[in-house]
Short mmCIF file of C-alpha atoms in Angstrom, two decimals:
data_model
loop_
_atom_site.label_atom_id
_atom_site.label_comp_id
_atom_site.label_asym_id
_atom_site.label_seq_id
_atom_site.Cartn_x
_atom_site.Cartn_y
_atom_site.Cartn_z
CA MET A 184 7.34 -48.18 -99.04
CA ASN A 185 7.97 -50.40 -96.25
CA ARG A 186 11.34 -49.21 -96.17
CA ALA A 187 10.32 -45.79 -95.86
CA LEU A 188 7.88 -46.16 -93.42
CA SER A 189 10.33 -48.08 -91.41
CA LEU A 190 13.22 -45.65 -91.64
CA LEU A 191 11.10 -42.36 -90.92
CA ALA A 192 10.18 -44.39 -87.45
CA THR A 193 13.42 -44.46 -86.50
CA ALA A 194 14.20 -40.52 -87.90
CA LEU A 195 11.11 -39.61 -85.96
CA LEU A 196 12.03 -41.51 -82.33
CA VAL A 197 15.46 -39.69 -82.76
CA ALA A 198 14.78 -37.33 -83.53
CA ALA A 199 12.74 -37.18 -80.64
CA CYS A 200 15.38 -38.49 -78.05
CA SER A 201 17.47 -35.63 -79.63
CA SER A 202 14.97 -33.07 -79.15
CA SER A 203 14.41 -34.10 -75.23
CA PRO A 204 16.03 -32.92 -71.92
CA LYS A 205 20.00 -33.88 -71.14
CA LYS A 206 20.06 -37.47 -70.90
CA PRO A 207 20.68 -38.37 -66.74
CA GLN A 208 23.40 -39.39 -65.80
CA PRO A 209 24.09 -43.81 -64.59
CA THR A 210 23.04 -43.78 -61.20
CA PRO A 211 26.77 -44.27 -59.91
CA LEU A 212 27.26 -47.70 -58.50
CA ALA A 213 28.29 -49.15 -55.19
CA PRO A 214 31.27 -51.18 -54.20
CA ALA A 215 30.17 -54.55 -55.64
CA ALA A 216 28.76 -57.36 -53.50
CA ALA A 217 30.68 -60.37 -54.94
CA LEU A 218 28.71 -62.66 -53.49
CA MET A 219 29.23 -65.03 -56.41
CA GLY A 220 32.64 -66.56 -57.66
CA THR A 221 33.13 -66.76 -61.39
CA GLN A 222 35.94 -66.89 -64.18
CA LEU A 223 36.30 -66.04 -66.85
CA ALA A 224 35.95 -69.25 -69.26
CA TRP A 225 36.99 -67.70 -72.54
CA SER A 226 36.62 -64.34 -75.35
CA ALA A 227 36.39 -64.07 -78.93
CA GLN A 228 36.32 -61.49 -81.55
CA VAL A 229 33.78 -60.53 -84.23
CA GLY A 230 34.07 -56.53 -85.08
CA LYS A 231 32.03 -54.19 -84.55
CA SER A 232 28.45 -55.28 -83.53
CA GLY A 233 25.32 -53.52 -83.88
CA VAL A 234 21.91 -54.49 -81.13
CA SER A 235 20.41 -56.65 -84.05
CA MET A 236 23.50 -59.15 -83.93
CA VAL A 237 22.47 -61.65 -81.02
CA PRO A 238 24.32 -64.15 -80.20
CA LEU A 239 23.06 -68.22 -80.81
CA VAL A 240 23.74 -71.23 -78.82
CA ALA A 241 22.69 -74.51 -80.29
CA ALA A 242 24.62 -77.54 -80.33
CA GLY A 243 27.47 -76.86 -78.18
CA ARG A 244 28.27 -73.79 -80.23
CA VAL A 245 27.62 -70.28 -79.87
CA PHE A 246 27.26 -68.60 -83.64
CA VAL A 247 28.56 -65.07 -83.38
CA ALA A 248 28.52 -62.12 -86.17
CA GLY A 249 29.79 -58.79 -86.55
CA ASP A 250 28.36 -55.51 -88.51
CA ALA A 251 30.88 -55.95 -90.94
CA GLY A 252 30.30 -59.25 -92.47
CA VAL A 253 31.73 -62.13 -90.05
CA VAL A 254 30.33 -64.66 -88.55
CA ALA A 255 31.75 -67.48 -86.96
CA ALA A 256 30.47 -70.58 -84.26
CA LEU A 257 32.39 -71.09 -81.82
CA ASP A 258 32.78 -73.93 -79.68
CA ALA A 259 30.44 -73.13 -76.55
CA ALA A 260 33.79 -74.86 -73.94
CA THR A 261 36.55 -73.16 -75.44
CA GLY A 262 35.68 -69.99 -77.26
CA LYS A 263 37.91 -72.01 -80.76
CA ASP A 264 36.03 -71.34 -83.81
CA VAL A 265 34.63 -74.67 -85.30
CA TRP A 266 34.77 -72.29 -88.32
CA ARG A 267 34.96 -68.75 -89.42
CA LEU A 268 34.34 -66.99 -92.73
CA ASN A 269 33.76 -63.19 -93.88
CA LEU A 270 30.59 -62.86 -96.57
CA GLY A 271 32.28 -59.29 -97.84
CA THR A 272 29.00 -57.38 -97.29
CA PRO A 273 27.69 -55.41 -94.19
CA LEU A 274 24.86 -57.50 -91.82
CA ALA A 275 21.72 -55.84 -90.83
CA ALA A 276 20.90 -59.42 -88.99
CA GLY A 277 22.38 -62.30 -87.24
CA VAL A 278 22.42 -64.49 -86.01
CA GLY A 279 19.95 -67.89 -86.29
CA SER A 280 20.75 -71.62 -86.61
CA ASP A 281 19.94 -74.61 -86.00
CA GLY A 282 23.32 -76.50 -84.85
CA GLN A 283 23.97 -76.58 -88.94
CA THR A 284 22.58 -74.00 -91.08
CA ALA A 285 23.49 -70.64 -90.20
CA ALA A 286 21.64 -67.64 -91.44
CA VAL A 287 22.33 -63.71 -91.81
CA ILE A 288 20.69 -61.06 -93.53
CA THR A 289 23.01 -58.09 -95.23
CA SER A 290 22.10 -54.60 -94.97
CA ARG A 291 21.32 -55.06 -99.02
CA ASN A 292 18.54 -57.15 -98.38
CA GLN A 293 20.00 -60.88 -98.80
CA LEU A 294 18.69 -63.55 -96.73
CA VAL A 295 22.39 -65.73 -97.02
CA ALA A 296 22.79 -69.09 -95.34
CA ILE A 297 25.81 -71.50 -94.49
CA VAL A 298 26.59 -74.28 -93.80
CA ASP A 299 30.06 -75.22 -92.53
CA GLY A 300 31.56 -72.70 -92.84
CA GLN A 301 31.09 -72.24 -96.68
CA GLU A 302 27.83 -70.15 -98.34
CA ARG A 303 24.89 -72.47 -99.55
CA TRP A 304 22.66 -70.14 -101.02
CA ARG A 305 22.01 -66.62 -100.91
CA VAL A 306 18.10 -64.68 -101.71
CA ARG A 307 17.14 -61.30 -101.88
CA LEU A 308 14.38 -60.32 -99.45
CA PRO A 309 11.40 -57.40 -100.37
CA ALA A 310 12.16 -55.70 -97.30
CA ARG A 311 14.29 -54.28 -94.46
CA SER A 312 15.07 -56.40 -91.59
CA PHE A 313 16.37 -56.81 -87.95
CA THR A 314 15.18 -60.05 -86.26
CA ALA A 315 17.55 -62.89 -86.68
CA PRO A 316 16.18 -65.40 -88.81
CA LEU A 317 14.78 -68.36 -87.02
CA VAL A 318 16.13 -71.93 -88.44
CA ALA A 319 14.44 -75.59 -87.73
CA GLY A 320 12.84 -77.94 -89.56
CA GLU A 321 14.74 -77.35 -92.68
CA ARG A 322 13.25 -73.77 -93.26
CA VAL A 323 14.88 -70.93 -92.95
CA PHE A 324 12.18 -67.99 -91.82
CA VAL A 325 12.37 -64.71 -91.48
CA LEU A 326 10.33 -61.49 -89.87
CA SER A 327 11.27 -58.06 -91.65
CA ALA A 328 11.28 -55.03 -90.82
CA ASP A 329 7.07 -54.10 -91.94
CA ARG A 330 6.11 -57.78 -89.80
CA VAL A 331 6.02 -60.03 -92.84
CA VAL A 332 7.08 -63.41 -92.54
CA LEU A 333 8.54 -64.90 -95.21
CA ALA A 334 9.75 -69.12 -95.31
CA PHE A 335 12.36 -69.98 -97.34
CA ASP A 336 13.62 -74.33 -98.11
CA GLY A 337 16.77 -74.89 -96.03
CA LYS A 338 18.55 -76.70 -98.62
CA THR A 339 17.97 -74.95 -101.79
CA GLY A 340 16.99 -70.91 -100.46
CA ALA A 341 13.34 -71.46 -102.30
CA ARG A 342 10.03 -68.87 -101.45
CA LEU A 343 8.08 -71.36 -100.04
CA TRP A 344 5.32 -68.67 -98.35
CA THR A 345 4.53 -65.29 -97.25
CA GLN A 346 2.16 -64.06 -94.87
CA SER A 347 1.65 -60.30 -94.22
CA ARG A 348 -0.53 -57.68 -92.06
CA PRO A 349 -1.77 -54.66 -93.24
CA ALA A 350 0.89 -52.40 -93.17
CA GLU A 351 1.21 -50.50 -90.06
CA PRO A 352 2.42 -46.61 -90.04
CA LEU A 353 4.93 -46.98 -88.52
CA VAL A 354 7.44 -49.71 -87.28
CA LEU A 355 10.31 -50.09 -85.73
CA SER A 356 14.58 -50.74 -86.74
CA GLN A 357 14.57 -53.16 -83.88
CA THR A 358 14.86 -56.55 -83.41
CA GLY A 359 11.34 -58.23 -83.30
CA ALA A 360 9.77 -61.70 -81.49
CA LEU A 361 10.52 -64.97 -84.10
CA LEU A 362 9.91 -68.59 -81.71
CA ALA A 363 8.62 -71.79 -82.61
CA VAL A 364 6.70 -72.73 -80.17
CA GLY A 365 5.82 -76.70 -80.58
CA ASP A 366 4.58 -76.98 -84.44
CA THR A 367 3.58 -73.83 -84.54
CA LEU A 368 5.52 -70.46 -85.92
CA VAL A 369 5.38 -67.52 -82.92
CA ALA A 370 5.70 -64.37 -84.88
CA GLY A 371 5.06 -60.64 -83.43
CA LEU A 372 3.26 -58.96 -85.82
CA ALA A 373 2.26 -55.30 -84.68
CA GLY A 374 1.19 -55.52 -80.70
CA ARG A 375 -0.41 -58.88 -81.24
CA LEU A 376 2.17 -62.32 -81.44
CA SER A 377 0.44 -64.52 -83.91
CA GLY A 378 1.21 -68.34 -84.05
CA LEU A 379 0.74 -69.97 -87.87
CA ASN A 380 1.33 -73.12 -89.31
CA PRO A 381 5.16 -72.78 -89.99
CA ASP A 382 3.99 -75.20 -93.70
CA THR A 383 1.48 -72.71 -95.35
CA GLY A 384 1.89 -69.44 -93.12
CA VAL A 385 -1.73 -69.53 -92.13
CA VAL A 386 -2.81 -67.68 -88.85
CA ARG A 387 -3.66 -70.31 -86.40
CA TRP A 388 -4.06 -67.06 -83.85
CA GLU A 389 -4.37 -63.96 -82.70
CA SER A 390 -2.83 -62.31 -78.94
CA PRO A 391 -2.56 -58.58 -77.89
CA VAL A 392 0.06 -57.84 -75.91
CA ALA A 393 -0.63 -54.42 -76.51
CA THR A 394 -3.74 -52.11 -78.43
CA ALA A 395 -3.07 -48.56 -79.73
CA ARG A 396 -3.68 -46.14 -77.91
CA GLY A 397 -1.63 -43.08 -79.23
CA THR A 398 -2.95 -39.93 -81.22
CA ASN A 399 -0.31 -39.27 -83.86
CA GLU A 400 1.39 -42.03 -85.66
CA VAL A 401 5.17 -42.30 -82.91
CA GLU A 402 2.33 -42.95 -79.79
CA ARG A 403 0.73 -45.36 -81.71
CA LEU A 404 3.41 -47.30 -82.48
CA VAL A 405 3.36 -50.73 -80.00
CA ASP A 406 6.20 -53.26 -82.09
CA VAL A 407 6.51 -56.84 -80.11
CA VAL A 408 10.25 -56.79 -79.35
CA GLY A 409 12.74 -59.31 -78.94
CA PRO A 410 13.66 -61.20 -77.14
CA VAL A 411 10.54 -63.50 -75.67
CA SER A 412 10.76 -65.61 -72.68
CA ARG A 413 9.58 -69.10 -73.70
CA ILE A 414 8.14 -71.59 -70.61
CA GLY A 415 7.00 -74.19 -72.79
CA SER A 416 3.28 -73.39 -73.87
CA SER A 417 4.07 -69.63 -71.79
CA VAL A 418 5.47 -67.11 -74.27
CA CYS A 419 5.55 -63.85 -72.55
CA ALA A 420 6.70 -60.37 -74.81
CA ARG A 421 6.65 -56.39 -74.07
CA ALA A 422 5.36 -54.75 -76.72
CA TYR A 423 7.91 -50.88 -77.05
CA SER A 424 6.63 -48.94 -74.46
CA ALA A 425 3.68 -50.25 -74.30
CA ALA A 426 2.88 -53.23 -71.97
CA VAL A 427 4.32 -56.92 -71.23
CA GLY A 428 2.11 -59.60 -71.40
CA CYS A 429 2.04 -63.27 -71.69
CA VAL A 430 0.24 -65.38 -74.06
CA ASP A 431 -0.81 -69.47 -73.61
CA ALA A 432 0.13 -70.16 -76.97
CA SER A 433 -1.09 -73.83 -77.03
CA ARG A 434 -4.52 -72.15 -77.12
CA GLY A 435 -3.49 -68.88 -79.31
CA ALA A 436 -4.68 -67.02 -75.89
CA THR A 437 -3.92 -63.40 -74.08
CA VAL A 438 -3.17 -64.62 -70.21
CA TRP A 439 -2.63 -61.24 -69.04
CA THR A 440 -0.53 -58.00 -70.22
CA ARG A 441 0.41 -55.08 -67.19
CA ALA A 442 1.61 -51.01 -68.77
CA ALA A 443 5.72 -50.80 -69.21
CA GLN A 444 6.73 -48.34 -70.05
CA GLY A 445 10.37 -50.47 -71.45
CA THR A 446 12.34 -51.19 -75.00
CA THR A 447 14.25 -53.66 -75.02
CA GLY A 448 12.44 -57.85 -74.57
CA VAL A 449 11.89 -60.09 -71.50
CA HIS A 450 13.44 -63.27 -69.68
CA GLY A 451 12.17 -65.66 -67.19
CA ASP A 452 11.87 -68.50 -65.16
CA ASP A 453 8.66 -70.86 -64.72
CA ARG A 454 8.04 -68.20 -61.48
CA LEU A 455 9.22 -65.05 -62.58
CA VAL A 456 9.33 -62.60 -66.17
CA PHE A 457 12.43 -60.21 -65.47
CA GLY A 458 12.47 -57.19 -67.90
CA SER A 459 14.37 -53.46 -67.45
CA GLU A 460 11.98 -49.89 -67.79
CA ALA A 461 13.29 -47.08 -70.80
CA ASP A 462 14.62 -45.45 -67.41
CA GLY A 463 16.72 -48.59 -66.17
CA ARG A 464 14.59 -49.90 -63.07
CA VAL A 465 15.04 -53.91 -63.37
CA GLN A 466 11.27 -55.23 -63.09
CA ALA A 467 10.12 -58.43 -61.93
CA TRP A 468 6.70 -60.17 -62.63
CA GLN A 469 4.78 -62.97 -61.42
CA ARG A 470 4.30 -65.55 -64.40
CA SER A 471 1.28 -66.38 -63.87
CA THR A 472 -1.13 -63.25 -62.63
CA GLY A 473 1.18 -60.71 -64.20
CA GLU A 474 1.06 -59.08 -60.75
CA PRO A 475 4.27 -57.04 -60.32
CA ALA A 476 6.81 -59.37 -57.68
CA TRP A 477 10.14 -56.37 -56.85
CA SER A 478 11.32 -53.21 -58.75
CA ILE A 479 15.18 -52.40 -57.65
CA ASP A 480 16.21 -48.62 -59.91
CA ARG A 481 19.76 -48.24 -58.50
CA LEU A 482 20.77 -49.27 -62.40
CA LYS A 483 18.81 -46.32 -63.53
CA TYR A 484 20.54 -44.91 -66.96
CA ARG A 485 22.59 -47.14 -67.66
CA SER A 486 21.66 -48.22 -71.08
CA LEU A 487 20.36 -52.31 -70.05
CA SER A 488 20.69 -54.93 -72.51
CA ALA A 489 17.33 -57.35 -72.20
CA PRO A 490 17.91 -59.77 -69.16
CA LEU A 491 18.82 -63.25 -69.28
CA ALA A 492 17.40 -65.38 -66.38
CA LEU A 493 19.45 -68.47 -65.13
CA GLY A 494 19.58 -70.14 -62.05
CA ARG A 495 19.26 -68.06 -59.45
CA VAL A 496 20.77 -64.67 -60.86
CA VAL A 497 19.45 -62.53 -64.13
CA ALA A 498 22.10 -60.94 -65.87
CA LEU A 499 21.84 -57.80 -67.90
CA GLY A 500 24.37 -55.85 -69.96
CA ASP A 501 25.01 -52.31 -69.81
CA GLY A 502 26.75 -49.06 -71.64
CA SER A 503 29.34 -49.26 -70.50
CA GLY A 504 30.01 -52.92 -70.54
CA THR A 505 29.23 -53.81 -67.49
CA VAL A 506 27.21 -57.66 -66.67
CA HIS A 507 25.02 -56.82 -63.58
CA LEU A 508 23.94 -60.77 -61.66
CA ILE A 509 21.27 -60.18 -59.68
CA SER A 510 19.26 -62.08 -57.58
CA ARG A 511 16.22 -63.46 -59.09
CA GLU A 512 14.06 -63.25 -54.99
CA ASP A 513 14.33 -59.49 -54.83
CA GLY A 514 16.83 -57.84 -57.32
CA SER A 515 20.01 -57.60 -54.73
CA GLU A 516 23.17 -57.62 -56.16
CA MET A 517 25.42 -60.95 -56.71
CA THR A 518 28.62 -59.68 -58.39
CA ARG A 519 29.90 -58.27 -61.79
CA LEU A 520 31.83 -59.41 -64.21
CA THR A 521 33.28 -56.33 -66.72
CA THR A 522 34.30 -56.29 -70.49
CA ASP A 523 35.80 -54.79 -72.88
CA GLY A 524 34.11 -51.21 -71.86
CA SER A 525 32.02 -51.30 -75.11
CA ALA A 526 27.89 -50.97 -74.91
CA ILE A 527 26.04 -54.69 -74.42
CA LEU A 528 23.67 -54.21 -76.89
CA ALA A 529 21.91 -57.63 -76.91
CA ALA A 530 21.00 -59.65 -73.85
CA PRO A 531 23.65 -62.04 -72.21
CA VAL A 532 22.85 -66.02 -73.16
CA LEU A 533 23.75 -69.28 -71.92
CA ALA A 534 26.03 -71.78 -73.41
CA GLY A 535 25.37 -74.95 -71.61
CA ASP A 536 27.34 -73.82 -67.50
CA ALA A 537 28.76 -70.15 -69.15
CA LEU A 538 27.18 -67.03 -69.89
CA VAL A 539 28.30 -65.11 -73.22
CA VAL A 540 28.01 -61.78 -73.61
CA GLN A 541 29.12 -59.90 -76.52
CA THR A 542 29.96 -56.48 -76.79
CA ARG A 543 28.83 -52.93 -79.81
CA ASN A 544 33.46 -53.23 -79.73
CA GLY A 545 32.19 -57.07 -80.82
CA GLY A 546 33.98 -58.82 -78.34
CA VAL A 547 32.99 -62.04 -76.99
CA PHE A 548 33.08 -63.15 -73.25
CA ALA A 549 32.22 -66.15 -71.33
CA TRP A 550 32.18 -66.80 -67.95
CA ARG A 551 31.46 -69.95 -65.58
CA PRO A 552 30.73 -70.27 -61.93
CA GLN A 553 33.33 -70.67 -59.26
#
């Protein structure tokens, strides 16, 4: 039933988009500013990749996966394979890793654990998942599409516990929020961030990011989407097409929320939180208060990915495979980077001193500053 609801949500959202007016054309780009130097350090290929194939950096490796079932651990310095495995079955989400054990989820609802390029175990999940597993503390945690959290033994695959909420009418076929903050497992459940005991699954606290207020099931959809921004105990997240907010995970309290219409996650530093709205306007908020800091609209309708804040710049990919590096202070352009021309669906990641992105065509590209 929950699987059907998840698919129904996708169908309704697609139908809504298809019945809307013609999609606006991307705002033309001015000549590149080139105010900072970068150099392509390496590139690799893992095959066609959807929005749930999010690169992950751990223990000096970049873990990547493609839709068709290829999973690879790349050396973050050189991009060369540490190991590569073809599972021979399409994937729905990946990759999670602690640097040793990697985990992905297949389109057949199987959770697969990989160690040193060899499959260690696989178990069947009760529902679909579009969020990369979290591997931590010798356990593998899964957030399913119906927003049930499950914990498995990292060595054997034995199920340890399950935590569920009352089923929402609709859920998103999109990456959710699942992360560790100290000794608490934090998951996005409906429009809330929930802190769970990782040993038992018991809920320690719940903090709302957004509250459903619509008149129908589609309008009331307020799922938290990934990625999220964590600095210490401050966790900032977006509720799909509803709000952005920050939670203090040390005491389970909402610090602030602000209405926002974006559909992808957020990132930030100790001072600012960054995100893009559904129309491509890039927005920065003060992390401590939620007050707007700045916004730009020159990237409107360019199908932006979630951002990555790194040093003095913010990086975002777009639907044409371009990476935009903009100033964290005011959003002014610093430089642009090109890939293989296919969309960058997932947020960029930082691997050491290298900026890494993965494209729809499965290209993995890493740049270093000059």
